[in-house]
Coordinates of C-alpha atoms in Angstrom, one line a residue:
M1 CA 0.0 0.0 0.0
P2 CA 1.1 3.7 -0.3
S3 CA 4.1 4.5 2.0
T4 CA 3.5 6.8 4.9
T5 CA 7.3 7.2 5.6
P6 CA 8.4 10.8 5.3
W7 CA 10.6 11.7 2.4
R8 CA 14.3 11.8 3.4
P9 CA 17.1 13.8 1.8
V10 CA 19.8 11.3 0.8
L11 CA 22.8 13.6 0.0
S12 CA 25.5 14.4 2.4
D13 CA 26.1 18.1 3.5
S14 CA 28.6 19.0 0.7
L15 CA 26.7 17.3 -2.1
R16 CA 23.4 18.6 -0.7
D17 CA 24.7 22.2 -0.9
R18 CA 26.0 21.7 -4.4
A19 CA 22.7 20.2 -5.5
L20 CA 20.6 23.0 -4.0
E21 CA 22.9 25.7 -5.5
T22 CA 22.7 23.9 -8.9
A23 CA 18.9 23.6 -8.9
H24 CA 18.5 27.3 -8.1
D25 CA 21.0 28.2 -10.8
I26 CA 19.0 26.2 -13.3
A27 CA 15.7 27.8 -12.3
D28 CA 17.3 31.3 -12.5
A29 CA 18.7 30.5 -16.0
L30 CA 15.2 29.3 -17.1
A31 CA 13.2 32.2 -15.7
P32 CA 13.3 34.2 -19.0
W33 CA 11.3 31.4 -20.6
A34 CA 8.1 33.0 -19.2
S35 CA 8.6 35.8 -21.7
E36 CA 6.6 35.6 -25.0
E37 CA 9.6 37.1 -26.8
L38 CA 11.8 34.1 -26.1
T39 CA 11.5 31.3 -28.7
H40 CA 12.3 27.7 -28.2
F41 CA 15.7 26.6 -29.4
S42 CA 14.2 24.4 -32.1
G43 CA 11.8 27.1 -33.2
E44 CA 8.7 24.8 -32.8
E45 CA 6.1 26.8 -30.8
S46 CA 4.2 23.7 -29.7
E47 CA 7.4 22.3 -28.1
T48 CA 8.0 25.6 -26.4
A49 CA 4.7 25.0 -24.6
S50 CA 5.1 21.3 -23.9
L51 CA 5.6 19.3 -20.7
G52 CA 8.5 17.3 -22.2
S53 CA 10.7 20.2 -23.5
G54 CA 9.0 23.5 -22.8
C55 CA 7.3 25.9 -20.5
A56 CA 5.0 23.4 -18.8
G57 CA 7.9 21.2 -17.6
I58 CA 9.9 24.2 -16.6
A59 CA 7.0 25.4 -14.5
L60 CA 7.2 22.2 -12.4
L61 CA 10.8 23.1 -11.5
H62 CA 9.8 26.6 -10.5
A63 CA 6.9 25.4 -8.4
Y64 CA 9.3 23.2 -6.3
V65 CA 12.2 25.7 -6.1
F66 CA 10.4 28.9 -5.3
K67 CA 7.6 29.1 -2.6
D68 CA 5.9 32.1 -4.1
G69 CA 5.2 30.3 -7.4
G70 CA 5.1 33.5 -9.5
A71 CA 7.5 32.2 -12.2
A72 CA 5.7 28.9 -12.4
V73 CA 2.3 30.6 -13.0
D74 CA 3.9 32.9 -15.7
L75 CA 5.4 29.9 -17.4
L76 CA 2.0 28.1 -17.4
E77 CA 0.2 31.1 -18.7
R78 CA 2.7 31.2 -21.6
A79 CA 2.1 27.5 -22.3
I80 CA -1.7 27.9 -22.2
G81 CA -1.4 31.0 -24.4
I82 CA 0.4 29.0 -27.1
L83 CA -2.1 26.2 -26.8
S84 CA -5.0 28.6 -27.3
R85 CA -3.6 29.7 -30.7
Q86 CA -2.1 26.4 -32.0
A87 CA -3.6 23.0 -32.6
M88 CA -1.8 20.2 -30.6
D89 CA -2.0 16.5 -30.3
P90 CA -3.6 15.3 -27.1
W91 CA -0.5 13.3 -25.9
L92 CA 1.2 13.7 -22.5
Y93 CA 4.7 14.9 -23.2
Y94 CA 4.4 16.9 -26.4
G95 CA 0.6 17.6 -26.5
F96 CA -2.1 19.4 -24.6
S97 CA -2.7 16.8 -21.9
G98 CA 0.8 17.4 -20.6
I99 CA 0.2 21.1 -20.3
A100 CA -3.0 20.3 -18.5
W101 CA -1.2 17.9 -16.1
A102 CA 1.4 20.6 -15.2
A103 CA -1.3 23.3 -14.8
H104 CA -3.3 21.1 -12.5
H105 CA -0.2 19.9 -10.5
V106 CA 1.2 23.4 -10.0
S107 CA -2.2 24.8 -9.1
E108 CA -2.6 22.2 -6.4
R109 CA 1.0 22.6 -5.1
L110 CA 0.6 26.4 -4.9
G111 CA -2.9 26.3 -3.5
L112 CA -4.5 28.1 -6.4
A113 CA -8.3 28.1 -6.6
E114 CA -8.6 28.3 -10.4
D115 CA -9.1 25.0 -12.3
P116 CA -7.9 25.6 -15.9
C117 CA -8.4 22.0 -17.1
E118 CA -12.1 21.3 -17.0
P119 CA -12.7 21.6 -20.8
I120 CA -9.8 19.0 -21.3
D121 CA -11.5 16.5 -19.0
E122 CA -14.5 16.4 -21.3
I123 CA -12.4 16.1 -24.5
L124 CA -10.3 13.2 -23.2
A125 CA -13.2 11.3 -21.6
D126 CA -15.0 11.5 -25.0
R127 CA -11.9 10.3 -26.8
V128 CA -11.2 7.3 -24.6
M129 CA -14.8 6.1 -24.7
R130 CA -14.5 5.3 -28.4
S131 CA -14.0 1.7 -29.2
P132 CA -12.0 0.2 -30.8
W133 CA -8.9 2.3 -29.9
R134 CA -6.9 2.9 -33.1
G135 CA -3.8 4.4 -31.7
S136 CA -0.9 3.4 -29.4
Y137 CA -1.5 2.2 -25.8
E138 CA 1.7 3.7 -24.4
L139 CA 2.6 6.4 -21.9
F140 CA 4.4 8.8 -24.3
N141 CA 1.9 9.1 -27.2
G142 CA -1.0 7.0 -26.3
L143 CA -3.8 5.8 -23.9
V144 CA -1.7 5.4 -20.8
G145 CA -0.5 9.0 -21.0
L146 CA -4.1 10.3 -21.2
G147 CA -4.9 8.1 -18.1
V148 CA -2.0 9.7 -16.2
L149 CA -3.6 13.1 -16.5
A150 CA -7.0 11.7 -15.5
I151 CA -5.7 10.0 -12.4
E152 CA -4.0 13.3 -11.4
R153 CA -7.4 15.0 -11.7
A154 CA -9.5 12.3 -9.9
P155 CA -11.9 12.1 -8.1
R156 CA -13.6 14.6 -10.5
P157 CA -16.4 12.6 -12.2
L158 CA -15.1 13.2 -15.8
A159 CA -11.6 12.3 -14.8
V160 CA -12.7 9.0 -13.1
A161 CA -14.7 8.2 -16.3
C162 CA -11.6 8.8 -18.3
V163 CA -9.5 6.5 -16.2
Q164 CA -12.2 3.8 -16.5
G165 CA -12.3 4.3 -20.2
V166 CA -8.5 3.9 -20.5
I167 CA -8.7 0.7 -18.5
D168 CA -11.5 -0.6 -20.7
R169 CA -9.6 0.2 -23.9
L170 CA -6.5 -1.5 -22.5
G171 CA -8.5 -4.6 -21.7
E172 CA -9.8 -4.7 -25.3
L173 CA -6.2 -4.4 -26.7
A174 CA -4.6 -6.9 -24.3
E175 CA -3.0 -10.1 -25.5
K176 CA -3.3 -13.1 -23.1
S177 CA -1.0 -16.1 -23.1
S178 CA 0.5 -18.6 -20.7
E179 CA 3.1 -16.0 -19.7
G180 CA 0.5 -13.4 -18.7
I181 CA -1.0 -10.3 -20.3
T182 CA 0.8 -7.9 -22.7
W183 CA 0.3 -5.3 -25.4
F184 CA 1.6 -5.4 -28.9
T185 CA 2.8 -2.4 -31.0
P186 CA 2.1 -3.2 -34.8
P187 CA 4.7 -2.0 -37.3
E188 CA 2.4 0.8 -38.6
L189 CA 2.5 2.5 -35.1
L190 CA 6.3 2.3 -34.8
P191 CA 8.5 5.3 -35.8
E192 CA 9.8 4.9 -39.3
S193 CA 13.4 4.9 -37.9
T194 CA 12.7 1.7 -35.9
R195 CA 10.4 -0.1 -38.3
A196 CA 13.4 -1.9 -39.9
E197 CA 14.3 -3.4 -36.5
A198 CA 10.9 -4.9 -36.1
P199 CA 9.2 -5.4 -39.4
E200 CA 6.4 -7.4 -37.7
G201 CA 6.0 -5.1 -34.7
W202 CA 7.1 -5.6 -31.2
H203 CA 6.3 -5.9 -27.5
C204 CA 8.2 -3.0 -25.9
L205 CA 9.7 -3.3 -22.4
G206 CA 10.4 0.4 -22.0
L207 CA 8.5 2.5 -19.4
A208 CA 8.0 5.4 -21.8
H209 CA 6.7 3.4 -24.8
G210 CA 5.7 0.0 -23.5
I211 CA 4.5 -2.5 -20.9
P212 CA 6.0 -1.1 -17.7
G213 CA 4.1 2.1 -18.4
V214 CA 0.9 0.0 -18.3
V215 CA 2.0 -1.5 -15.0
G216 CA 2.6 1.9 -13.4
F217 CA -0.7 3.3 -14.7
L218 CA -2.8 0.3 -13.4
A219 CA -1.0 0.6 -10.0
A220 CA -1.9 4.3 -9.8
A221 CA -5.5 3.5 -10.7
L222 CA -5.7 0.9 -8.0
E223 CA -4.3 3.4 -5.4
A224 CA -7.0 5.9 -6.6
G225 CA -9.6 3.2 -6.0
I226 CA -10.8 3.3 -9.7
A227 CA -12.0 0.1 -11.5
R228 CA -10.3 -2.0 -9.0
T229 CA -11.5 -5.4 -10.2
T230 CA -10.5 -4.9 -13.9
A231 CA -7.3 -3.0 -13.0
G232 CA -6.2 -5.6 -10.5
Y233 CA -6.8 -8.5 -13.0
L234 CA -4.9 -6.7 -15.8
L235 CA -2.1 -5.7 -13.4
E236 CA -1.5 -9.3 -12.1
G237 CA -1.2 -10.7 -15.6
T238 CA 1.0 -7.8 -16.8
V239 CA 3.5 -8.1 -14.0
D240 CA 3.7 -11.9 -14.6
W241 CA 4.4 -11.3 -18.3
L242 CA 7.0 -8.7 -17.6
L243 CA 8.9 -10.9 -15.2
H244 CA 8.9 -13.7 -17.7
Q245 CA 11.0 -11.5 -20.0
R246 CA 13.9 -11.4 -17.6
R247 CA 17.1 -12.9 -19.0
E248 CA 20.9 -12.5 -18.9
L249 CA 22.0 -9.9 -21.3
A250 CA 25.6 -9.2 -22.5
D251 CA 25.8 -5.9 -20.7
G252 CA 24.8 -7.3 -17.3
L253 CA 21.2 -6.0 -17.5
Q254 CA 18.2 -8.3 -17.4
F255 CA 15.4 -6.8 -19.5
P256 CA 15.7 -6.3 -23.3
L257 CA 14.3 -3.1 -24.8
Y258 CA 11.8 -5.1 -26.9
V259 CA 10.8 -8.6 -28.0
G260 CA 9.0 -10.0 -31.0
N261 CA 9.0 -12.1 -34.1
G262 CA 12.0 -11.5 -36.3
I263 CA 13.8 -9.5 -33.6
G264 CA 17.3 -10.7 -32.5
E265 CA 18.5 -10.5 -29.0
S266 CA 18.1 -6.9 -27.9
H267 CA 20.5 -5.2 -25.5
G268 CA 19.4 -3.6 -22.2
Q269 CA 19.6 0.0 -21.0
L270 CA 19.9 1.8 -17.7
S271 CA 17.4 4.6 -17.9
W272 CA 13.9 5.8 -17.2
C273 CA 12.6 5.4 -20.8
Y274 CA 13.9 1.9 -21.3
G275 CA 15.5 -0.8 -19.3
D276 CA 15.7 -2.4 -15.9
L277 CA 15.1 0.6 -13.6
G278 CA 11.8 1.4 -15.3
V279 CA 10.7 -2.2 -14.8
A280 CA 11.8 -2.1 -11.2
V281 CA 10.1 1.2 -10.2
T282 CA 6.8 0.2 -11.8
I283 CA 6.7 -3.3 -10.3
L284 CA 7.5 -1.7 -6.9
A285 CA 4.5 0.7 -7.4
A286 CA 2.4 -2.4 -8.2
S287 CA 3.5 -4.1 -5.0
R288 CA 2.6 -1.0 -3.0
A289 CA -0.8 -0.8 -4.6
T290 CA -1.7 -4.4 -4.0
G291 CA 0.4 -5.4 -0.9
N292 CA 2.1 -8.1 -3.0
E293 CA 5.3 -8.8 -1.1
R294 CA 6.7 -11.1 -3.8
W295 CA 6.6 -8.2 -6.3
R296 CA 8.3 -6.0 -3.9
R297 CA 11.2 -8.4 -3.5
E298 CA 11.5 -8.9 -7.3
A299 CA 11.5 -5.1 -7.8
V300 CA 14.3 -4.6 -5.2
L301 CA 16.4 -7.4 -6.7
I302 CA 16.1 -5.9 -10.2
A303 CA 17.1 -2.5 -8.9
R304 CA 19.9 -3.9 -6.7
R305 CA 21.3 -5.8 -9.7
A306 CA 21.2 -2.5 -11.7
A307 CA 23.0 -0.7 -8.9
S308 CA 26.0 -3.1 -9.2
L309 CA 26.6 -2.2 -12.9
S310 CA 29.4 -0.1 -14.3
M311 CA 28.7 3.6 -14.8
E312 CA 30.4 3.3 -18.2
L313 CA 27.4 1.7 -19.9
P314 CA 26.6 3.1 -23.3
S315 CA 24.4 6.2 -23.8
L316 CA 25.1 7.6 -20.3
M317 CA 26.7 10.8 -21.5
N318 CA 23.5 12.8 -20.7
S319 CA 22.3 14.2 -17.4
G320 CA 18.6 14.3 -18.0
L321 CA 15.7 12.4 -16.5
C322 CA 14.8 10.4 -19.6
H323 CA 18.2 8.6 -20.2
G324 CA 20.8 10.3 -18.1
S325 CA 22.5 10.4 -14.7
A326 CA 19.9 12.5 -12.9
G327 CA 17.1 10.2 -13.9
I328 CA 19.0 7.1 -12.8
A329 CA 19.8 8.8 -9.5
H330 CA 16.1 9.7 -9.0
M331 CA 14.8 6.2 -9.6
F332 CA 17.4 4.6 -7.3
N333 CA 16.3 7.2 -4.7
R334 CA 12.6 6.2 -5.2
V335 CA 13.4 2.5 -4.6
F336 CA 15.4 3.4 -1.5
Q337 CA 12.6 5.7 -0.1
H338 CA 10.0 3.0 -0.5
A339 CA 12.0 -0.2 0.1
G340 CA 14.8 1.0 2.3
D341 CA 17.5 -0.9 0.3
D342 CA 21.0 0.3 1.1
A343 CA 22.5 -0.7 -2.3
C344 CA 20.0 1.6 -4.0
L345 CA 20.8 4.4 -1.5
S346 CA 24.5 4.1 -2.4
A347 CA 23.7 4.0 -6.1
A348 CA 21.5 7.1 -5.8
R349 CA 24.2 9.1 -4.2
T350 CA 26.8 7.9 -6.8
W351 CA 24.6 8.9 -9.7
Y352 CA 23.6 12.3 -8.1
E353 CA 27.3 13.0 -7.8
R354 CA 27.8 12.0 -11.4
A355 CA 25.0 14.4 -12.5
L356 CA 26.7 17.3 -10.5
D357 CA 30.1 16.5 -12.0
Q358 CA 28.6 16.6 -15.5
R359 CA 27.9 20.3 -15.1
V360 CA 30.2 22.3 -17.4
P361 CA 30.4 26.1 -16.7
G362 CA 29.4 28.1 -19.8
R363 CA 27.7 25.2 -21.6
G364 CA 24.0 25.0 -22.2
I365 CA 21.7 26.1 -19.4
A366 CA 23.5 26.7 -16.1
G367 CA 26.2 24.2 -17.3
Y368 CA 23.9 21.5 -18.6
A369 CA 23.3 20.5 -22.3
A370 CA 22.0 17.4 -24.0
W371 CA 23.9 15.3 -26.5
A372 CA 21.3 15.2 -29.2
P373 CA 20.9 16.2 -32.9
D374 CA 21.2 19.9 -33.5
Q375 CA 19.1 21.8 -36.0
G376 CA 21.1 20.3 -38.8
G377 CA 20.6 16.8 -37.5
V378 CA 24.2 16.4 -36.4
P379 CA 24.8 15.1 -32.8
A380 CA 26.1 17.8 -30.6
W381 CA 25.8 19.3 -27.2
V382 CA 22.7 21.4 -27.5
P383 CA 20.9 23.7 -24.9
E384 CA 17.8 21.8 -23.7
P385 CA 15.6 23.4 -21.1
G386 CA 13.0 20.6 -20.8
L387 CA 11.8 18.2 -18.2
L388 CA 12.8 14.9 -20.0
L389 CA 16.1 15.7 -21.7
G390 CA 17.2 19.0 -20.2
A391 CA 18.0 21.2 -17.3
S392 CA 14.7 21.5 -15.6
G393 CA 14.5 17.7 -15.1
V394 CA 18.0 17.7 -13.7
G395 CA 17.0 20.5 -11.2
L396 CA 14.0 18.6 -10.0
A397 CA 16.0 15.4 -9.5
L398 CA 18.6 17.3 -7.5
L399 CA 16.0 18.8 -5.3
A400 CA 14.6 15.4 -4.6
G401 CA 18.0 14.2 -3.4
A402 CA 18.7 17.3 -1.3
T403 CA 15.4 18.1 0.5
N404 CA 12.7 16.5 2.5
V405 CA 10.0 17.6 0.0
E406 CA 8.5 14.5 -1.7
P407 CA 8.9 14.9 -5.5
R408 CA 5.2 14.3 -6.4
W409 CA 6.0 15.7 -9.9
D410 CA 7.3 12.3 -10.8
R411 CA 3.8 10.9 -10.9
V412 CA 3.8 12.1 -14.5
M413 CA 6.6 9.7 -15.2
L414 CA 4.9 6.8 -13.3
V415 CA 7.9 6.7 -10.9
S416 CA 6.2 7.4 -7.6

């Protein structure tokens, strides 16, 4: 069941001071983003507003750094202003539901009376009631992401109806086998860049785009007391299927990125978006929602194994939440806070220190940049302000390691 243990800072005095100073420096550097005159580095106005890379995500950082919340409100007003004049997809990280999630969360954190999201409740409830569902089931660009917004806004009646609709559509899309319950992504829903890897489609094991995201969402629905019978049934079968995919991979990890017909042995990854830690934190959430002690033990073992791995794994140049050192530190911190595992505590401290050491004065935003394609498509260190890949996510993770304020913002990532 949900933990009642108070959130504890995990960083020592010297690291805690560095973390707090860095988080405030990032927030100060991002404050001009509230200005309408400032354009996003990519030039895409919708991304300027989004939760994943723009104002809505930056507003979360300001709501946790500054008690008055003025900058957070200004950032959200800018995001909502952009939304009012430009059509957007509904999805969570780069669509209007993510802006709504941030607006709701910041309003509740700051004690604001206004509810800017009521029209969106009706739009999403109508959308998820349509059967059959033709799009993706995933967190990032699909059903689960819409459900995450609805859970945040429960117990409002339309929000509860939306959660129930998402669970019903997931039930219709579910595949059942002797291994449990899973969801399939057909090739036409895969990005063109990855279709060659899986010409027949795949079952994705990444939290952002696959099965662990379903586990985290169903666990959150159970904790909210919504559709408990159906959610509980789907959750049990999904965790069983996910645990059946565990194997020994060449890099020391245990969960491949994806499985499916015509796909060779996939490597693993240590990150939020894909890999063992995403599996561990969502199974831990499932154990808390159900009281299943076996799942708790499995989640801790998966995280503890990940904690023993080298910090020189591929793709760990970045610092961000999605697939960088701050995100890894935050997930180890979550496992420690809820399960009390000392190996995960040690790993969290190590990865927080790595994130602090990756700060380079004069580069990017307050010393942080993302290794990503620049505007010409060439990989380079680029300024990235956002929640997922950029500086605002780093700042939020550092605050979570340095203070006794529970980082409830990570509900949008299905980590808490």
